[in-house]
mmCIF file of C-alpha atoms and ligand atoms in Angstrom:
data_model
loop_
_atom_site.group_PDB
_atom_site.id
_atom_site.type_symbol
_atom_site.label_atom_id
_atom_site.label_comp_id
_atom_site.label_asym_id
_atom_site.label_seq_id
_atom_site.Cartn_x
_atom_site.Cartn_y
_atom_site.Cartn_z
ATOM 1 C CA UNK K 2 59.510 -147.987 -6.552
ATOM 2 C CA UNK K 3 61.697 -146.016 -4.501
ATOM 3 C CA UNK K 4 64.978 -147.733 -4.270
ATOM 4 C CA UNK K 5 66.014 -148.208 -0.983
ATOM 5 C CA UNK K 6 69.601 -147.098 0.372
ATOM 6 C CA UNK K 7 69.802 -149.715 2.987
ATOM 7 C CA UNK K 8 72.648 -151.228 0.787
ATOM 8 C CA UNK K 9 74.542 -148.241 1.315
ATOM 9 C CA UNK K 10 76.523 -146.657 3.729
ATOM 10 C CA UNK K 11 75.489 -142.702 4.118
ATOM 11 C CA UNK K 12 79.623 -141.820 3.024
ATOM 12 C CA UNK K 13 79.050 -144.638 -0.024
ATOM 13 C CA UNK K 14 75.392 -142.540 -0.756
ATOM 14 C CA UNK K 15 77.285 -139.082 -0.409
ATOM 15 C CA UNK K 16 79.981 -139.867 -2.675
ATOM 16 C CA UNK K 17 77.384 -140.879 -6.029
ATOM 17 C CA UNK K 18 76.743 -138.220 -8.825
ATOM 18 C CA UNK K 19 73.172 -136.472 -8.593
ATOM 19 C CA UNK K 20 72.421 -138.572 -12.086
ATOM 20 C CA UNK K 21 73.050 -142.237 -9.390
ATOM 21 C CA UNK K 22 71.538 -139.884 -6.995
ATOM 22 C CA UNK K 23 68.489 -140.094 -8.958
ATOM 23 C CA UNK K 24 66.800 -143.380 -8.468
ATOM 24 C CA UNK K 25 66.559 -143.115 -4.720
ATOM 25 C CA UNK K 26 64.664 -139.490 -4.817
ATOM 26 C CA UNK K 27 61.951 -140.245 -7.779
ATOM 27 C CA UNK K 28 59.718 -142.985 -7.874
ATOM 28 C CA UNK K 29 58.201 -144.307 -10.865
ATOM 29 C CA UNK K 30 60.057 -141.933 -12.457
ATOM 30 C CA UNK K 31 58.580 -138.962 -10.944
ATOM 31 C CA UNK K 32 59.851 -136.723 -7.987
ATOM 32 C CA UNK K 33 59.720 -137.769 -4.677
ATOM 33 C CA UNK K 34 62.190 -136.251 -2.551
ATOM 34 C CA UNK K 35 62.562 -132.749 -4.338
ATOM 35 C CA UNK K 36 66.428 -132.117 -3.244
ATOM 36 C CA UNK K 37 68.502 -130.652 -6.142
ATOM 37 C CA UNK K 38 67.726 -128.915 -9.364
ATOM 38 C CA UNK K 39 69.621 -131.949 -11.347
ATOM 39 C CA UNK K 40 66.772 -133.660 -10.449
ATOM 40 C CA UNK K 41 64.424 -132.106 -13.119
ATOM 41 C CA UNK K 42 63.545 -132.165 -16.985
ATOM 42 C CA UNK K 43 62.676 -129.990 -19.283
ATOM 43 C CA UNK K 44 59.447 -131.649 -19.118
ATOM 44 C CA UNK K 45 59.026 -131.797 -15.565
ATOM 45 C CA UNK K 46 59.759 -127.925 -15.880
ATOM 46 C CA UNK K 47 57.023 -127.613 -18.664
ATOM 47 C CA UNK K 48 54.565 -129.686 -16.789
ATOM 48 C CA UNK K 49 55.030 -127.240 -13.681
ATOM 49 C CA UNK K 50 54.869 -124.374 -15.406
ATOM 50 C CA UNK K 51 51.149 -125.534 -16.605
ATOM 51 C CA UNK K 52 49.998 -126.500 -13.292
ATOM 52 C CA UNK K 53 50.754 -123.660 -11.601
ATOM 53 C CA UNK K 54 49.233 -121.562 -14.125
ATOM 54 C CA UNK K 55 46.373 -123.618 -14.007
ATOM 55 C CA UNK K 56 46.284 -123.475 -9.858
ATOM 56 C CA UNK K 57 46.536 -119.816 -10.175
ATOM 57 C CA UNK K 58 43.678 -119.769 -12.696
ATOM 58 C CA UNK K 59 41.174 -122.163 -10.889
ATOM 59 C CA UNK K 60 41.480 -120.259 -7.567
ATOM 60 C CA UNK K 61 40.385 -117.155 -8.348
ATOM 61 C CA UNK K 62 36.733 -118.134 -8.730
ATOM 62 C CA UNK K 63 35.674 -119.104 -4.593
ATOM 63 C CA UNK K 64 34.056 -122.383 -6.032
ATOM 64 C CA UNK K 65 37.932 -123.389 -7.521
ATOM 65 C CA UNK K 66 39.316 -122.514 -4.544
ATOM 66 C CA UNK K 67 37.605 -125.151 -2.265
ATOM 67 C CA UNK K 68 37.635 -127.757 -4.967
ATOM 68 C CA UNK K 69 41.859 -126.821 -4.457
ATOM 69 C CA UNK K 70 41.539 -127.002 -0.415
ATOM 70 C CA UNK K 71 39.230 -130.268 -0.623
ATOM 71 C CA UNK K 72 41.756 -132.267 -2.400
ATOM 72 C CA UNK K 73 44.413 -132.889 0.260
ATOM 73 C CA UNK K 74 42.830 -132.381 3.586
ATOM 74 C CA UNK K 75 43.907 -135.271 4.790
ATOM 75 C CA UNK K 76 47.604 -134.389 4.477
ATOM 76 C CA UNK K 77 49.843 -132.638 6.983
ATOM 77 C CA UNK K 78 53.381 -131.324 6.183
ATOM 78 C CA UNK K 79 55.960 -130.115 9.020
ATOM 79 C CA UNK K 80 57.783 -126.902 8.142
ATOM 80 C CA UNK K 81 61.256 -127.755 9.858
ATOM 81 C CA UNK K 82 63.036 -124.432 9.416
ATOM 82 C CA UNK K 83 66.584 -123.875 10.785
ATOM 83 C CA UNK K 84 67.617 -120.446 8.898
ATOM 84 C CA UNK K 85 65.998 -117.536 8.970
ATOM 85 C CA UNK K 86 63.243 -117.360 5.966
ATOM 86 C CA UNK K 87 60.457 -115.349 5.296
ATOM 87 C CA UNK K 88 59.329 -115.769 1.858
ATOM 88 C CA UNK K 89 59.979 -119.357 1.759
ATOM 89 C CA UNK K 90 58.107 -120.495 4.625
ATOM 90 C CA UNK K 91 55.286 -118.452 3.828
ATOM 91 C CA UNK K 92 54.942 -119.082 -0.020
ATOM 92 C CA UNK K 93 55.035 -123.161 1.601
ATOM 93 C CA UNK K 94 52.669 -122.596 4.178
ATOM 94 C CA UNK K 95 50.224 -120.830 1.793
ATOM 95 C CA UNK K 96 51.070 -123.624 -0.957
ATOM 96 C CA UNK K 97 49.727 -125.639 1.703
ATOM 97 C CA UNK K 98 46.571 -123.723 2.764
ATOM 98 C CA UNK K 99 45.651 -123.448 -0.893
ATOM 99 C CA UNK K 100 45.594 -127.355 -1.427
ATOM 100 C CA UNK K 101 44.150 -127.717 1.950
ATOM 101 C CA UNK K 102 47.206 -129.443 3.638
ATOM 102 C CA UNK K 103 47.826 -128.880 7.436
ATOM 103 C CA UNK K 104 50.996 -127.304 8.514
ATOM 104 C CA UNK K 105 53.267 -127.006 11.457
ATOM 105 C CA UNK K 106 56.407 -125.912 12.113
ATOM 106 C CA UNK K 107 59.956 -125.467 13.961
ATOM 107 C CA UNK K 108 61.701 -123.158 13.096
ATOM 108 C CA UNK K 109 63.855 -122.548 16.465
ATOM 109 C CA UNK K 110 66.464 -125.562 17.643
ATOM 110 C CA UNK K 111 66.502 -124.440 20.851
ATOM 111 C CA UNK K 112 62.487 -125.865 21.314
ATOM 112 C CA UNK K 113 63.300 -129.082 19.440
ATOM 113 C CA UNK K 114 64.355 -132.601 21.366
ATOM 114 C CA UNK K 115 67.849 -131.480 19.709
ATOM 115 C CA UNK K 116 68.986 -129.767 22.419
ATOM 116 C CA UNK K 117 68.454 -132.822 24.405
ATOM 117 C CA UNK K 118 71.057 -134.013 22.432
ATOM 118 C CA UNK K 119 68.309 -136.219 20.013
ATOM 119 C CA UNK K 120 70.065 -136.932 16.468
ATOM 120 C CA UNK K 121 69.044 -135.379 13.273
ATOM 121 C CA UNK K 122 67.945 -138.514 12.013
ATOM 122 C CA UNK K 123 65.763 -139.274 15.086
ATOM 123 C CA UNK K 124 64.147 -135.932 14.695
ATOM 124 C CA UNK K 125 63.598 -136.538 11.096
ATOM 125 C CA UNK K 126 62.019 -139.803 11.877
ATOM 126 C CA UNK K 127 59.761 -138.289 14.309
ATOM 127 C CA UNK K 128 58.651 -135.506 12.217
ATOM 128 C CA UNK K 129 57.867 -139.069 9.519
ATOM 129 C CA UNK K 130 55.561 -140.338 12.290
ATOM 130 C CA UNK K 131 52.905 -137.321 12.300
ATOM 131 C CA UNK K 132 53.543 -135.468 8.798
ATOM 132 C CA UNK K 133 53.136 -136.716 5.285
ATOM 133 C CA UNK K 134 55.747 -133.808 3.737
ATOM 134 C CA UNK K 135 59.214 -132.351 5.159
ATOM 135 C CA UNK K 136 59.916 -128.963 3.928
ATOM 136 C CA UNK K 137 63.552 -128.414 5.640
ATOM 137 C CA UNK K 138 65.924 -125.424 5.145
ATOM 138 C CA UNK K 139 69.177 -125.819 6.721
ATOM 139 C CA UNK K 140 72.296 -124.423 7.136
ATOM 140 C CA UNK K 141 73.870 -127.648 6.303
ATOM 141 C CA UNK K 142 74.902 -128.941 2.705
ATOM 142 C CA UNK K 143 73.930 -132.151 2.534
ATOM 143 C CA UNK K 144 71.355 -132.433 5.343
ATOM 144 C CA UNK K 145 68.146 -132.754 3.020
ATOM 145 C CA UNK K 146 69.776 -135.523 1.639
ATOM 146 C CA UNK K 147 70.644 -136.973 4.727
ATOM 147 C CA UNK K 148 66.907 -136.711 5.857
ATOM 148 C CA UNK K 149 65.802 -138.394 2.511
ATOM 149 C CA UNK K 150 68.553 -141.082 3.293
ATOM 150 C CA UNK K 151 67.725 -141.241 6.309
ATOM 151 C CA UNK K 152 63.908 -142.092 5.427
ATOM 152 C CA UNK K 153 64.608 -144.085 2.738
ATOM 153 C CA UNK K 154 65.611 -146.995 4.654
ATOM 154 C CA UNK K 155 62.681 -146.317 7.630
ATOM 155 C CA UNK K 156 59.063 -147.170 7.165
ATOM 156 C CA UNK K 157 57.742 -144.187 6.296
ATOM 157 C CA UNK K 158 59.589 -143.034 3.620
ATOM 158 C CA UNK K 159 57.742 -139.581 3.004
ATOM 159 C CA UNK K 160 58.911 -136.764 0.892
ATOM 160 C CA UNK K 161 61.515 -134.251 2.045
ATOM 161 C CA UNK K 162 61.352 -130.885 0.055
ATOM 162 C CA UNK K 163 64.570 -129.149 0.603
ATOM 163 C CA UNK K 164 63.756 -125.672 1.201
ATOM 164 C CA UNK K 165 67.533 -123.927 1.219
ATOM 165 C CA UNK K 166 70.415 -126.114 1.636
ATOM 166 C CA UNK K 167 73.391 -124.256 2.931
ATOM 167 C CA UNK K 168 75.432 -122.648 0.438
ATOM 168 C CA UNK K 169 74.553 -125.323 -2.040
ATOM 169 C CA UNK K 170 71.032 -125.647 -3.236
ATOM 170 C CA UNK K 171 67.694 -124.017 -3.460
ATOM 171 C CA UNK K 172 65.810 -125.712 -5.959
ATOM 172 C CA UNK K 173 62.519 -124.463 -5.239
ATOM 173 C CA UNK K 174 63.786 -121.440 -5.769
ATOM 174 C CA UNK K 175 64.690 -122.535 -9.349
ATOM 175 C CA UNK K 176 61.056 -123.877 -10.015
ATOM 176 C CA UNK K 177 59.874 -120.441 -9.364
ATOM 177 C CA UNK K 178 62.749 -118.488 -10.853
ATOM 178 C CA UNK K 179 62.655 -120.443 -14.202
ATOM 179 C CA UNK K 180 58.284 -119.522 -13.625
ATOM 180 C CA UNK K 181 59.183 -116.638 -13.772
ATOM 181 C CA UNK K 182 60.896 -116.253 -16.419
ATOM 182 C CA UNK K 183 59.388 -118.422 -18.831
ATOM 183 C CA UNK K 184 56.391 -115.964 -17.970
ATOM 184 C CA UNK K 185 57.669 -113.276 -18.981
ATOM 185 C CA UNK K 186 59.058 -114.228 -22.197
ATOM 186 C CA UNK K 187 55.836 -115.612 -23.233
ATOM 187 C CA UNK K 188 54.950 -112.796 -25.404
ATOM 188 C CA UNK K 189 58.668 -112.061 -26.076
ATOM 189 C CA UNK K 190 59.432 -115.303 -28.256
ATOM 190 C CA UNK K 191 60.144 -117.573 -25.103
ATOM 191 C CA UNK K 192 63.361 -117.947 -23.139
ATOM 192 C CA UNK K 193 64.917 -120.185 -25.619
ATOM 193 C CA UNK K 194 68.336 -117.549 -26.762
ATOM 194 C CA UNK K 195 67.827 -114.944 -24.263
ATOM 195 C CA UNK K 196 70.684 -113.146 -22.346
ATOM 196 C CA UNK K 197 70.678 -113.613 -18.337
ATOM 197 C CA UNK K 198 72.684 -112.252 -16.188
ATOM 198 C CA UNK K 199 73.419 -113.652 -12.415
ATOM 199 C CA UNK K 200 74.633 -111.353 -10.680
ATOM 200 C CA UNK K 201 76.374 -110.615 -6.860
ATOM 201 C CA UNK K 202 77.708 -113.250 -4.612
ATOM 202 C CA UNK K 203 77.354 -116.258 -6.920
ATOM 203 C CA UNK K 204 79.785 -118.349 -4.795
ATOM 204 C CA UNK K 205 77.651 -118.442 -1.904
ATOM 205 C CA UNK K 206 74.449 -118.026 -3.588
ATOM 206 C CA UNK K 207 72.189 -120.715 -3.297
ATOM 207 C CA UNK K 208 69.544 -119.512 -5.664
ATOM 208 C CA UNK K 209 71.954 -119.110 -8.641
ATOM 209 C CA UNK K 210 73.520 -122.460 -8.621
ATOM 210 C CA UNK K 211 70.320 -123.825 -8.548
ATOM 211 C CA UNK K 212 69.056 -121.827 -11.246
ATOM 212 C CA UNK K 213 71.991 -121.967 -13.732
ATOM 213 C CA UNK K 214 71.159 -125.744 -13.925
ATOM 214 C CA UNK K 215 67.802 -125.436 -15.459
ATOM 215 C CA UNK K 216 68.550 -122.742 -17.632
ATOM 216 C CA UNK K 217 70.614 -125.794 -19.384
ATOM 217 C CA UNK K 218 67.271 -126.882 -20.454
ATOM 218 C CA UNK K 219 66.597 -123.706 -23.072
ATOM 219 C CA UNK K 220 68.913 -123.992 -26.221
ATOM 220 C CA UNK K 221 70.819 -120.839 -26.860
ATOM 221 C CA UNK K 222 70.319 -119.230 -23.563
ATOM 222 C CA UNK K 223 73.439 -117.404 -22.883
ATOM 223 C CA UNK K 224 74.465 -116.740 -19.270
ATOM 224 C CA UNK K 225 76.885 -113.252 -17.708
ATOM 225 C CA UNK K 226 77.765 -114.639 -14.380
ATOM 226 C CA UNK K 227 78.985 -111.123 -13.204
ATOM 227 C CA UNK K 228 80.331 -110.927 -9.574
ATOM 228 C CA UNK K 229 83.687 -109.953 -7.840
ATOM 229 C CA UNK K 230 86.642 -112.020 -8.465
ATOM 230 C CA UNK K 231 86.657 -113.489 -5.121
ATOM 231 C CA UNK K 232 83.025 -114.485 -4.965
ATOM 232 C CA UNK K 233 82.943 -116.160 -8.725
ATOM 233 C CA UNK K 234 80.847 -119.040 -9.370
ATOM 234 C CA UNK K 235 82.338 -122.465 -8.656
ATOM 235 C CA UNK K 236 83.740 -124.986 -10.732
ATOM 236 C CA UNK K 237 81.168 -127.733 -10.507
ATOM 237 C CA UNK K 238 78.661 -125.663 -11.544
ATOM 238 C CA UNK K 239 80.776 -124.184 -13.920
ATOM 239 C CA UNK K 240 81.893 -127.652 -15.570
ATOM 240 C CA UNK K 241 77.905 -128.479 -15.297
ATOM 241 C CA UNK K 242 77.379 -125.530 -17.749
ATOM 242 C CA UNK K 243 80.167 -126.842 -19.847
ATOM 243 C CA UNK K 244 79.013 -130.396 -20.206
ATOM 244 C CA UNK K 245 75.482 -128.866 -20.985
ATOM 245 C CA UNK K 246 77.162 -126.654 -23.568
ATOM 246 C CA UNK K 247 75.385 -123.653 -22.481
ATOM 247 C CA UNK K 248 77.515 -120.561 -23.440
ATOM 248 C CA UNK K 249 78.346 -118.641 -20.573
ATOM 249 C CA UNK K 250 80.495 -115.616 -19.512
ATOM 250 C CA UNK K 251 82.549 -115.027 -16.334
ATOM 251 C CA UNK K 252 83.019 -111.712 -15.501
ATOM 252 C CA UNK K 253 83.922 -109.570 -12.784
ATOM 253 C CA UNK K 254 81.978 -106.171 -14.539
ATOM 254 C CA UNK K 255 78.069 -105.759 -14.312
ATOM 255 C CA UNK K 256 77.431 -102.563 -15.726
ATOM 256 C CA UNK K 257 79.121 -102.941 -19.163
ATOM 257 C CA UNK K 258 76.457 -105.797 -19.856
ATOM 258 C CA UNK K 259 73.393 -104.518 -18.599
ATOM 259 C CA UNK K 260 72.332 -103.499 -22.382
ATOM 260 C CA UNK K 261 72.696 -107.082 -23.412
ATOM 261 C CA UNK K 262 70.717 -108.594 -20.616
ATOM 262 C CA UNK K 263 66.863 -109.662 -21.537
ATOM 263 C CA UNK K 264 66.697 -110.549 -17.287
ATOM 264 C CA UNK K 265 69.192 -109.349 -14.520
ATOM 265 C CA UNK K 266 69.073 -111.690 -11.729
ATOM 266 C CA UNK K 267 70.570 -109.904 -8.954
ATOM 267 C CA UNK K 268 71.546 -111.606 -5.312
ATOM 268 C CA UNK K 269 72.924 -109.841 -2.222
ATOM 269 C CA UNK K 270 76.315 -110.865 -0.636
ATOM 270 C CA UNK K 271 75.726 -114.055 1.694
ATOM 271 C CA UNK K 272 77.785 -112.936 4.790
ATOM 272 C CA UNK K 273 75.911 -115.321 6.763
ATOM 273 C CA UNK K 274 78.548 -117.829 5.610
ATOM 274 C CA UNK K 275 81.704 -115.910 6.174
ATOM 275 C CA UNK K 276 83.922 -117.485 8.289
ATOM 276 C CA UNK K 277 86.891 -116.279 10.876
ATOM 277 C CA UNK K 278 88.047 -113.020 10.486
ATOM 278 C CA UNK K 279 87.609 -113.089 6.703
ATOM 279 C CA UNK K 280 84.512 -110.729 6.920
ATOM 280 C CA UNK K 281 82.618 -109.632 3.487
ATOM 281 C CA UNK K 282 81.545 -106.307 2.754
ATOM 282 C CA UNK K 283 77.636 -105.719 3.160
ATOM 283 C CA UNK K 284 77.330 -104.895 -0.518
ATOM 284 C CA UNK K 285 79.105 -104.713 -3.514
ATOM 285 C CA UNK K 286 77.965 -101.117 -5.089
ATOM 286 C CA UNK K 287 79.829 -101.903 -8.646
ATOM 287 C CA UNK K 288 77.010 -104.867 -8.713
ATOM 288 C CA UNK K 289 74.098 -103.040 -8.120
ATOM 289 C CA UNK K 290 71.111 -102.216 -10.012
ATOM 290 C CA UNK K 291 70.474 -98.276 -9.623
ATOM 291 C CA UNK K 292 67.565 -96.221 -11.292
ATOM 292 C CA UNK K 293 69.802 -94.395 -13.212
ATOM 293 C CA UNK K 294 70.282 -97.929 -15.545
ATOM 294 C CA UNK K 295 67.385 -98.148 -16.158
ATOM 295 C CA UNK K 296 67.042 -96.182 -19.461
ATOM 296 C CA UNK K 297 70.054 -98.340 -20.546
ATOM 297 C CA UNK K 298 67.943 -102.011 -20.188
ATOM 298 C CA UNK K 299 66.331 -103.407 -22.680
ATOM 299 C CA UNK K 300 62.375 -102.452 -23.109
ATOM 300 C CA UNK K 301 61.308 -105.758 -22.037
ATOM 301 C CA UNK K 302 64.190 -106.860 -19.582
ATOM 302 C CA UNK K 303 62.879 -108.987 -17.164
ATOM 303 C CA UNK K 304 64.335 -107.466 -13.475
ATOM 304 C CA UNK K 305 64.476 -110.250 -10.759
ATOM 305 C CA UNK K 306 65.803 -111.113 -7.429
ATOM 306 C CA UNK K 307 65.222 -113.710 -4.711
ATOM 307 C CA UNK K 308 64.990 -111.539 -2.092
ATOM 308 C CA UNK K 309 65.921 -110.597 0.422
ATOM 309 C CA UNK K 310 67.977 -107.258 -1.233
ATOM 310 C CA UNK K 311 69.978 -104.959 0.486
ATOM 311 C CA UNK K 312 71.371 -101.886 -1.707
ATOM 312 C CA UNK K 313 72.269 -104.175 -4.711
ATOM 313 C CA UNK K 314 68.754 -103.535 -5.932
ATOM 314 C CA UNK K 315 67.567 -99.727 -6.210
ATOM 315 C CA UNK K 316 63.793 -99.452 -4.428
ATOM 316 C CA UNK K 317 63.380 -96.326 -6.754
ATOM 317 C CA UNK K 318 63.390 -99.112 -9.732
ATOM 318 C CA UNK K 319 60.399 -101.252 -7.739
ATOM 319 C CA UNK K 320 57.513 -99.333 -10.228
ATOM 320 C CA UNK K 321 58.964 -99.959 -13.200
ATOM 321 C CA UNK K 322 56.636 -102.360 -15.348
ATOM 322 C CA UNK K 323 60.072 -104.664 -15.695
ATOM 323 C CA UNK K 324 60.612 -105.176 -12.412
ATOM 324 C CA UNK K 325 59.543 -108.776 -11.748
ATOM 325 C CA UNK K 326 60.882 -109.541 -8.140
ATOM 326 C CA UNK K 327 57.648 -108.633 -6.291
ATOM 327 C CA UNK K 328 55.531 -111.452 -8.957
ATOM 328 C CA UNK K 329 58.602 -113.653 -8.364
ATOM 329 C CA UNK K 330 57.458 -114.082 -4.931
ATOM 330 C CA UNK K 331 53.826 -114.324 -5.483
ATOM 331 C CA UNK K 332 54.811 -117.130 -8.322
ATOM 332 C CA UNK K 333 56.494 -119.196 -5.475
ATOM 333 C CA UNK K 334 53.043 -119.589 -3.627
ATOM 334 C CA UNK K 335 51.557 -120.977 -6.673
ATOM 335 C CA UNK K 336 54.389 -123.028 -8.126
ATOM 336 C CA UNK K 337 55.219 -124.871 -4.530
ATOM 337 C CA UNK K 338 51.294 -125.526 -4.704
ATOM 338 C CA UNK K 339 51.686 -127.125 -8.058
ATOM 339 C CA UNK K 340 55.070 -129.020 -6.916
ATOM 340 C CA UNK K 341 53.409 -130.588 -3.744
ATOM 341 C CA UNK K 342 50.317 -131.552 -5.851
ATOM 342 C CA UNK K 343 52.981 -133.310 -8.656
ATOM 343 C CA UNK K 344 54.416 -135.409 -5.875
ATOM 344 C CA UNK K 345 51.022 -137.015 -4.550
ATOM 345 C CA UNK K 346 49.834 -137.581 -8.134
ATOM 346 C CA UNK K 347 46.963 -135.096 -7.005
ATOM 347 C CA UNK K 348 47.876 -132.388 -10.610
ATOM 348 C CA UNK K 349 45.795 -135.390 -12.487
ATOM 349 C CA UNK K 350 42.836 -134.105 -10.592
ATOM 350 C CA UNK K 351 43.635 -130.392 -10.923
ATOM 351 C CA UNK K 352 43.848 -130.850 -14.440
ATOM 352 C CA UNK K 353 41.114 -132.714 -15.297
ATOM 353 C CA UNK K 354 39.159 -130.157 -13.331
ATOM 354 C CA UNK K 355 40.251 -127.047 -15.390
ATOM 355 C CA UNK K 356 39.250 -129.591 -18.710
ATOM 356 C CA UNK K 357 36.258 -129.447 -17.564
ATOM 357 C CA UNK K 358 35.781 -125.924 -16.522
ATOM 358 C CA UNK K 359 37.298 -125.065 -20.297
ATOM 359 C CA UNK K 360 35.020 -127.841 -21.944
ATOM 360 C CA UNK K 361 32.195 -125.414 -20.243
ATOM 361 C CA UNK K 362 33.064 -122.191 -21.027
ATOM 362 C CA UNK K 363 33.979 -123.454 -24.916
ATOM 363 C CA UNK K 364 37.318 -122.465 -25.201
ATOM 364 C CA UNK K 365 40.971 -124.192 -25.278
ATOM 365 C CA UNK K 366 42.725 -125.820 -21.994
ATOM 366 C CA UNK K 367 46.223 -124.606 -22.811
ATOM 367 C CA UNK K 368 47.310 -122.234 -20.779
HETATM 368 N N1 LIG I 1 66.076 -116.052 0.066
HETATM 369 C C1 LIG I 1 67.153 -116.624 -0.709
HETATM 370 C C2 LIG I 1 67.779 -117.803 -0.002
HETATM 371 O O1 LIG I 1 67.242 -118.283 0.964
HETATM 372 C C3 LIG I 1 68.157 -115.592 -1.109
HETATM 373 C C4 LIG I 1 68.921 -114.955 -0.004
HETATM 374 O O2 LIG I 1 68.723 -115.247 1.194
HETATM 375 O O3 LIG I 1 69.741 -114.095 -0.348
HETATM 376 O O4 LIG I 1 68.800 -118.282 -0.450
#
């Protein structure tokens, strides 16, 4: 069961670890609310990384993809998005479409109750009343887990997916960037010892705090976190990586590594959260990724970025057969399918299905 909060107060709930976190986001063991990247496993990880290969698989074939969109018909999910997003809400809202779940959305304030002066926990509540998922960005820390605090002790406790939370989390984004790179180290002995390198504004950068997390998960991994002095990566997540004893580097160089790196991660400066007069630069060109590197990266580096770029990421290098950013968002469709199917226990059916389609065609399920 999912514990209930209503013993504590939302300042009490703020103030516990993500590991005392836990028990109120899974159920059963399993994820519920899908809020931080602390909340996974290695096997959760593996498990995902089978379903959506296996969701990818089954819908190419027209009769797959209906079995897919007949299996949650019956399930709507509200797309509450207060920051800009393109990618996200559109890998979401086709994660939906392929597993047949109904979507709307809000994605401007100024048409919500809000500006009525409603509270963000009676909007959340409403959305609970006609939607059986939350997928919420915001530019809040901490709201997601408000929402899922917030539902917790109401009675109709559904999911909240947190879809970009501030400056702090994005761990969707990590399902899909670990995908990713799991994928292409498949034929390269796996991502267990590679070199990665995060790269940009990894203060401010969402995607990479997220990700360094599960990269905890593959032994020997070693991680560059290469950005400008002022934009370093913080100290929790830099004390996470120590407790995890995962061998990383600060450094405030990028180009000096780039021979080492088997994937460059790169991220563009987040000036969306500067604040008063202290105004960032719109790129940082010694952290950029230029065609001219490219005969210095490994042959089978894997090239990656969350997207959005600005001129920290070289179009010239967007044919190159390392390049991985443009799969990276096409993975996100699949691997928020195969999240949302995880949470309503609906991946038993999936995978039964593809047993039986491999039973048929004689050969091996594993994918
Ligand atoms: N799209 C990613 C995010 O929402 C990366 C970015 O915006 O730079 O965090």
């Amino acid at each position: 069961m999912l514990s209930e909060t209503k013993n504590l107060t939302w300042p009490e709930f703020q103030a516990l670890s993500p590991e005392e976190k836990k028990p109120y986001f899974n159920e059963n063991g399993k994820i519920f609310h899908c809020l931080h990247s602390q909340q996974f496993d290695r096997e959760f990880i593996d498990h995902i990384y089978k379903l959506t290969n296996v969701i990818r698989s089954i819908s190419k074939s027209k009769k797959g993809a209906l079995f897919l969109q007949g299996l949650m018909p019956h399930y709507k999910a509200m797309l509450y998005f207060m920051q800009p997003s393109t990618r996200t809400y559109l890998s979401f809202r086709t994660a939906c479409q392929i597993l047949g779940i109904q979507t709307s959305d809000v994605r401007d304030a100024s048409i919500s109750s809000e500006v009525k002066g409603e509270t963000f926990e009676d909007t959340i509540r409403t959305f609970s009343s006609y939607f059986n998922f939350i997928i919420m960005r915001h530019p809040k820390e901490g709201y997601a887990e408000q929402a899922a605090y917030c539902l917790n002790n109401s009675e109709r406790p559904i999911p909240i997916l947190n879809a970009g939370s501030g400056k702090d989390q994005h761990p969707t984004q990590a399902i899909l960037d670990i995908y990713t790179l799991i994928r292409s180290f498949e034929h390269h002995g796996g991502l267990e010892g590679k070199t990665i390198i995060l790269a940009g504004d990894l203060l401010r950068g969402r995607t990479v705090r997220s990700l360094s997390k599960l990269i905890s998960f593959f032994p020997g991994t070693k991680l560059i976190l290469s950005s400008p002095e002022k934009f370093k990566m913080s100290e929790d997540v830099i004390s996470f990586l120590k407790e995890k004893k995962v061998h990383y580097t600060v450094s405030h160089e990028f180009v000096k590594h780039l021979p080492d790196a088997d994937a460059i991660y790169m991220t563009r400066v987040q000036d969306e959260h500067d604040t008063g007069n202290d105004k960032s630069e719109k790129s940082f060109p010694e952290f950029s990724l230029r065609a001219e590197h490219l005969p210095i990266l490994k042959e089978h580096c894997a090239i990656m970025h969350p997207l959005p770029r600005r001129e920290e990421l070289d179009s010239a290098i967007d044919n190159d057969p390392r390049a991985k950013y443009w799969r990276q968002e096409r993975n996100g469709m699949w691997a928020r399918a195969a999240l949302m199917s995880h949470i309503t226990g609906y991946d038993q059916k999936i995978m039964c299905y593809w047993a039986d389609i491999c039973k048929q065609a004689n050969h091996t399920a594993d994918i």
